[in-house]
CSV table of C-alpha atoms in Angstrom, one decimal:
chain,number,residue,atom,x,y,z
A,134,UNK,CA,0.9,-12.4,2.6
A,135,UNK,CA,1.9,-14.8,0.1
A,136,UNK,CA,1.1,-18.0,1.8
A,137,UNK,CA,-1.3,-19.2,-0.6
A,138,UNK,CA,1.7,-18.6,-3.4
A,139,UNK,CA,3.8,-20.5,-0.7
A,140,UNK,CA,1.4,-23.2,-0.7
A,141,UNK,CA,0.6,-23.2,-4.6
A,142,UNK,CA,4.5,-24.1,-5.1
A,143,UNK,CA,4.6,-27.0,-2.8
A,144,UNK,CA,1.4,-28.6,-4.4
A,145,UNK,CA,2.9,-27.8,-8.1
A,146,UNK,CA,6.3,-29.3,-7.4
A,147,UNK,CA,4.7,-32.6,-5.3
A,148,UNK,CA,2.0,-32.5,-8.7
A,149,UNK,CA,4.8,-32.2,-11.1
A,150,UNK,CA,7.9,-34.3,-9.7
A,151,UNK,CA,6.4,-36.6,-7.7
A,152,UNK,CA,9.1,-39.4,-7.7
A,153,UNK,CA,11.4,-36.1,-6.4
A,154,UNK,CA,9.3,-34.8,-3.8
A,155,UNK,CA,6.4,-37.0,-2.6
A,156,UNK,CA,6.7,-40.2,-1.2
A,157,UNK,CA,10.4,-41.6,1.5
A,158,UNK,CA,13.4,-40.4,1.0
A,159,UNK,CA,12.1,-37.6,-1.5
A,160,UNK,CA,13.1,-34.3,-1.9
A,161,UNK,CA,12.1,-30.7,0.6
A,162,UNK,CA,10.9,-27.4,-0.3
A,163,UNK,CA,10.2,-24.9,1.7
A,164,UNK,CA,10.3,-21.6,2.6
A,165,UNK,CA,13.4,-20.2,4.9
A,166,UNK,CA,12.8,-16.5,4.6
A,167,UNK,CA,10.3,-14.1,3.6
A,168,UNK,CA,10.7,-10.2,3.6
A,169,UNK,CA,9.0,-7.8,2.3
A,170,UNK,CA,8.9,-3.7,1.4
A,171,UNK,CA,6.7,-1.0,-0.1
A,172,UNK,CA,6.4,1.0,-3.5
A,173,UNK,CA,7.4,4.4,-1.4
A,174,UNK,CA,4.9,5.6,-4.7
A,175,UNK,CA,1.8,4.2,-2.4
A,176,UNK,CA,3.5,3.7,0.8
A,177,UNK,CA,1.8,5.8,2.3
A,178,UNK,CA,-1.7,6.1,0.7
A,179,UNK,CA,-4.6,7.6,1.1
A,180,UNK,CA,-8.0,6.4,1.2
A,181,UNK,CA,-10.8,7.6,-1.3
A,182,UNK,CA,-14.4,9.2,-0.8
A,183,UNK,CA,-16.9,6.0,-0.6
A,184,UNK,CA,-18.3,4.8,-3.6
A,185,UNK,CA,-19.6,1.7,-5.6
A,186,UNK,CA,-16.7,-0.2,-5.6
A,187,UNK,CA,-15.5,-3.7,-7.4
A,188,UNK,CA,-15.2,-6.9,-5.4
A,189,UNK,CA,-14.1,-10.6,-6.1
A,190,UNK,CA,-15.5,-13.0,-4.0
A,191,UNK,CA,-13.3,-17.0,-3.8
A,192,UNK,CA,-15.9,-19.7,-2.4
A,193,UNK,CA,-15.7,-23.2,-2.4
A,194,UNK,CA,-18.1,-25.6,-5.1
A,195,UNK,CA,-18.5,-29.4,-5.2
A,196,UNK,CA,-19.4,-30.2,-8.1
A,197,UNK,CA,-21.3,-33.5,-6.2
A,198,UNK,CA,-23.7,-31.0,-5.3
A,199,UNK,CA,-23.5,-27.9,-6.8
A,200,UNK,CA,-26.5,-26.0,-5.4
A,201,UNK,CA,-25.0,-24.2,-2.2
A,202,UNK,CA,-26.6,-22.1,-0.9
A,203,UNK,CA,-23.7,-20.0,-0.8
A,204,UNK,CA,-23.3,-16.5,0.5
A,205,UNK,CA,-21.1,-13.9,-0.6
A,206,UNK,CA,-18.3,-12.1,2.0
A,207,UNK,CA,-19.8,-8.3,1.6
A,208,UNK,CA,-23.4,-7.3,1.1
A,209,UNK,CA,-23.7,-6.2,-2.6
A,210,UNK,CA,-24.4,-2.4,-4.1
A,211,UNK,CA,-27.4,-3.2,-6.5
A,212,UNK,CA,-26.6,-4.4,-9.9
A,213,UNK,CA,-25.4,-6.9,-12.2
A,214,UNK,CA,-23.5,-9.8,-11.1
A,215,UNK,CA,-21.1,-11.6,-12.7
A,216,UNK,CA,-20.7,-15.7,-11.8
A,217,UNK,CA,-17.6,-18.2,-12.7
A,218,UNK,CA,-17.1,-21.3,-12.2
A,219,UNK,CA,-13.1,-22.2,-12.2
A,220,UNK,CA,-11.1,-24.8,-12.2
A,221,UNK,CA,-8.0,-25.2,-10.2
A,222,UNK,CA,-5.6,-24.8,-13.9
A,223,UNK,CA,-7.5,-21.6,-13.9
A,224,UNK,CA,-10.3,-22.2,-16.4
A,225,UNK,CA,-13.1,-19.9,-16.1
A,226,UNK,CA,-16.7,-20.8,-17.1
A,227,UNK,CA,-19.4,-17.9,-17.2
A,228,UNK,CA,-22.8,-19.7,-15.8
A,229,UNK,CA,-26.2,-17.5,-16.9
A,230,UNK,CA,-27.9,-15.4,-15.4
A,231,UNK,CA,-30.6,-18.4,-15.4
A,232,UNK,CA,-28.3,-20.3,-13.9
A,233,UNK,CA,-28.0,-18.5,-10.7
A,234,UNK,CA,-30.7,-17.4,-8.0
A,235,UNK,CA,-30.5,-14.4,-6.3
A,236,UNK,CA,-32.1,-14.8,-2.6
A,237,UNK,CA,-34.9,-12.0,-2.6
A,238,UNK,CA,-34.0,-11.9,1.7
A,239,UNK,CA,-31.0,-11.5,1.7
A,240,UNK,CA,-28.9,-10.2,-1.6
A,241,UNK,CA,-26.0,-11.8,-0.2
A,242,UNK,CA,-27.0,-15.5,-0.7
A,243,UNK,CA,-27.6,-16.7,-3.9
A,244,UNK,CA,-28.0,-20.8,-5.1
A,245,UNK,CA,-26.9,-22.9,-8.4
A,246,UNK,CA,-29.4,-24.4,-11.1
A,247,UNK,CA,-26.8,-25.2,-13.5
A,248,UNK,CA,-29.0,-26.6,-16.9
A,249,UNK,CA,-29.0,-30.0,-17.7
A,250,UNK,CA,-25.9,-31.0,-19.4
A,251,UNK,CA,-23.0,-28.4,-18.1
A,252,UNK,CA,-19.7,-30.5,-17.2
A,253,UNK,CA,-18.6,-29.3,-13.6
A,254,UNK,CA,-15.9,-31.9,-13.4
A,255,UNK,CA,-13.0,-30.5,-12.2
A,256,UNK,CA,-14.6,-27.5,-11.0
A,257,UNK,CA,-13.9,-26.5,-7.9
A,258,UNK,CA,-14.7,-23.1,-7.2
A,259,UNK,CA,-17.6,-20.2,-8.0
A,260,UNK,CA,-15.9,-16.8,-8.5
A,261,UNK,CA,-18.3,-13.2,-8.4
A,262,UNK,CA,-17.4,-10.1,-9.2
A,263,UNK,CA,-20.5,-7.8,-7.7
A,264,UNK,CA,-20.4,-4.4,-6.7
A,265,UNK,CA,-19.9,-2.5,-2.6
A,266,UNK,CA,-19.9,0.2,-1.1
A,267,UNK,CA,-16.6,1.4,0.7
A,268,UNK,CA,-13.9,3.3,0.8
A,269,UNK,CA,-10.6,1.8,-0.7
A,270,UNK,CA,-6.7,2.3,-0.7
A,271,UNK,CA,-4.1,-0.1,-2.8
A,272,UNK,CA,-0.5,-0.9,-1.9
A,273,UNK,CA,2.0,-1.7,-4.1
A,274,UNK,CA,4.5,-4.5,-2.2
A,275,UNK,CA,7.5,-5.9,-3.6
A,276,UNK,CA,7.9,-10.1,-2.1
A,277,UNK,CA,11.3,-11.8,-1.3
A,278,UNK,CA,11.2,-15.4,-0.5
A,279,UNK,CA,13.8,-17.7,-0.6
A,280,UNK,CA,12.6,-21.4,-1.6
A,281,UNK,CA,14.9,-23.5,0.1
A,282,UNK,CA,14.9,-27.3,-1.7
A,283,UNK,CA,17.4,-30.3,0.6
A,284,UNK,CA,17.9,-33.9,-1.2
A,285,UNK,CA,20.2,-36.6,0.5
A,286,UNK,CA,22.9,-35.4,-1.5
A,287,UNK,CA,24.9,-33.0,-3.5
A,288,UNK,CA,23.8,-34.7,-7.1
A,289,UNK,CA,20.1,-34.3,-5.8
A,290,UNK,CA,19.7,-31.7,-4.8
A,291,UNK,CA,21.1,-30.2,-8.2
A,292,UNK,CA,18.7,-32.2,-9.6
A,293,UNK,CA,15.6,-31.2,-7.9
A,294,UNK,CA,16.5,-27.6,-7.7
A,295,UNK,CA,17.0,-27.7,-12.1
A,296,UNK,CA,14.1,-29.6,-12.5
A,297,UNK,CA,12.2,-27.4,-10.0
A,298,UNK,CA,13.1,-24.1,-11.5
A,299,UNK,CA,11.4,-26.0,-14.9
A,300,UNK,CA,8.6,-26.5,-13.1
A,301,UNK,CA,8.0,-22.9,-11.1
A,302,UNK,CA,8.7,-21.1,-14.9
A,303,UNK,CA,6.5,-23.4,-16.4
A,304,UNK,CA,3.7,-22.8,-15.4
A,305,UNK,CA,4.3,-19.0,-13.6
A,306,UNK,CA,0.3,-17.9,-15.0
A,307,UNK,CA,-0.5,-20.3,-12.6
A,308,UNK,CA,1.3,-19.8,-9.9
A,309,UNK,CA,0.1,-16.2,-10.4
A,310,UNK,CA,-3.7,-16.9,-10.3
A,311,UNK,CA,-2.8,-19.1,-7.2
A,312,UNK,CA,-0.7,-16.8,-5.8
A,313,UNK,CA,-3.7,-13.8,-4.6
A,314,UNK,CA,-6.2,-14.5,-1.9
A,315,UNK,CA,-8.3,-12.2,0.8
A,316,UNK,CA,-9.1,-11.8,4.1
A,317,UNK,CA,-12.2,-9.8,5.8
A,318,UNK,CA,-13.5,-8.8,8.9
A,319,UNK,CA,-15.6,-6.5,11.3
A,320,UNK,CA,-16.3,-4.5,7.8
A,321,UNK,CA,-12.9,-4.0,6.5
A,322,UNK,CA,-11.4,-6.4,3.9
A,323,UNK,CA,-7.5,-7.3,3.0
A,324,UNK,CA,-7.1,-8.3,-1.3
A,325,UNK,CA,-3.9,-9.5,-2.7
A,326,UNK,CA,-3.5,-9.8,-6.5
A,327,UNK,CA,-0.3,-11.5,-7.7
A,328,UNK,CA,1.1,-9.2,-10.3
A,329,UNK,CA,4.8,-11.0,-11.1
A,330,UNK,CA,6.5,-13.8,-10.3
A,331,UNK,CA,10.2,-13.4,-11.0
A,332,UNK,CA,13.6,-15.6,-10.4
A,333,UNK,CA,15.8,-13.3,-8.7
A,334,UNK,CA,18.9,-15.1,-7.6
A,335,UNK,CA,20.9,-19.1,-6.6
A,336,UNK,CA,22.2,-19.9,-3.8
A,337,UNK,CA,24.1,-23.2,-2.2
A,338,UNK,CA,24.2,-23.0,1.5
A,339,UNK,CA,25.2,-26.7,2.2
A,340,UNK,CA,26.5,-29.5,0.2
A,341,UNK,CA,23.0,-31.4,-0.3
A,342,UNK,CA,21.0,-28.2,-0.3
A,343,UNK,CA,19.6,-25.2,-3.3
A,344,UNK,CA,18.0,-22.0,-2.5
A,345,UNK,CA,16.0,-19.8,-5.2
A,346,UNK,CA,15.5,-16.0,-4.5
A,347,UNK,CA,12.1,-15.1,-5.9
A,348,UNK,CA,10.7,-11.8,-6.1
A,349,UNK,CA,6.6,-11.4,-6.1
A,350,UNK,CA,5.4,-8.0,-7.0
A,351,UNK,CA,1.5,-8.1,-5.4
A,352,UNK,CA,-1.1,-5.4,-5.5
A,353,UNK,CA,-2.8,-5.1,-1.9
A,354,UNK,CA,-6.2,-3.1,-1.8
A,355,UNK,CA,-7.6,-2.4,1.5
A,356,UNK,CA,-11.1,-1.6,1.9
A,357,UNK,CA,-13.5,-0.2,4.6
A,358,UNK,CA,-16.9,-1.4,3.8
A,359,UNK,CA,-20.0,1.4,5.1
A,360,UNK,CA,-21.7,0.6,8.0
A,361,UNK,CA,-25.0,0.9,8.1
A,362,UNK,CA,-26.0,4.2,9.0
A,363,UNK,CA,-22.8,5.7,6.5
A,364,UNK,CA,-24.0,5.7,2.4
A,365,UNK,CA,-27.7,6.7,2.0
A,366,UNK,CA,-28.8,9.0,-0.5
A,367,UNK,CA,-30.6,12.0,0.1
A,368,UNK,CA,-34.4,11.5,0.3
A,369,UNK,CA,-35.7,14.9,0.1
A,370,UNK,CA,-34.9,18.3,1.3
A,371,UNK,CA,-36.1,20.0,4.8
A,372,UNK,CA,-36.9,24.3,3.7
A,373,UNK,CA,-35.9,26.9,6.3
A,374,UNK,CA,-39.7,27.7,8.3
A,375,UNK,CA,-40.0,23.7,8.6
A,376,UNK,CA,-39.4,21.3,11.1
A,377,UNK,CA,-38.0,18.3,11.0
A,378,UNK,CA,-39.3,15.5,13.5
A,379,UNK,CA,-38.6,18.1,16.9
A,380,UNK,CA,-35.6,19.9,15.1
A,381,UNK,CA,-36.5,23.5,13.8
A,382,UNK,CA,-34.6,23.9,10.7
A,383,UNK,CA,-34.1,27.9,11.0
A,384,UNK,CA,-31.4,30.0,9.6
A,385,UNK,CA,-30.3,32.6,11.8
A,386,UNK,CA,-29.9,35.8,9.1
A,387,UNK,CA,-26.6,37.0,11.5
A,388,UNK,CA,-25.0,33.9,10.5
A,389,UNK,CA,-25.1,34.6,7.1
A,390,UNK,CA,-24.3,38.6,7.0
């Protein structure tokens, strides 16, 4: 459940240390092992009663074609929605309501109309915060990952490991942002938020290989969206002695005695 973090680590090392981790003869970084366990206090969760829940969508954005259209992954609950542009570095820029055009025929569809002069360079995602009606619960998960760094010889492996550790520590906040993800299918959703990333241990399993043991704390939110026939508000009550369609509304006094 931390594939996004693994990809972010690989991309970060290649971009920050291209002489070490890119090109012919470069050192390689790979994740050889990943295990996880559930927090005992949240390992047997109960879903809450259906009701309004917070939802976040992270949609692809092309500055060259900013208008869209875009589609939310879940039917939105009536209410305000907040829309942001997000860069690869994690910068968030809020869009004004006038820059977001919601489709009156489809509450989950919208397009963007950025104001003249808005700088869109560097932004690659559209982030939308909105409400949904769902039953939800949380799991806290602790992951253990082994980052393997291999090089041509022991000295090169030692150097690559030390410099990789420097990059990962200095960019830990960016890795936390990049490490979260979500999955949606058939009315169910699982969304992970990376809350902490710690460096636990290291080893030299071979002369030209170094390994770093990482520990990650993840908040996993699990949701089931309500179906089309669920969650409707009560519109009216039918009094005893009357009928609702073909069903009479009668109360047997013997039942209440």
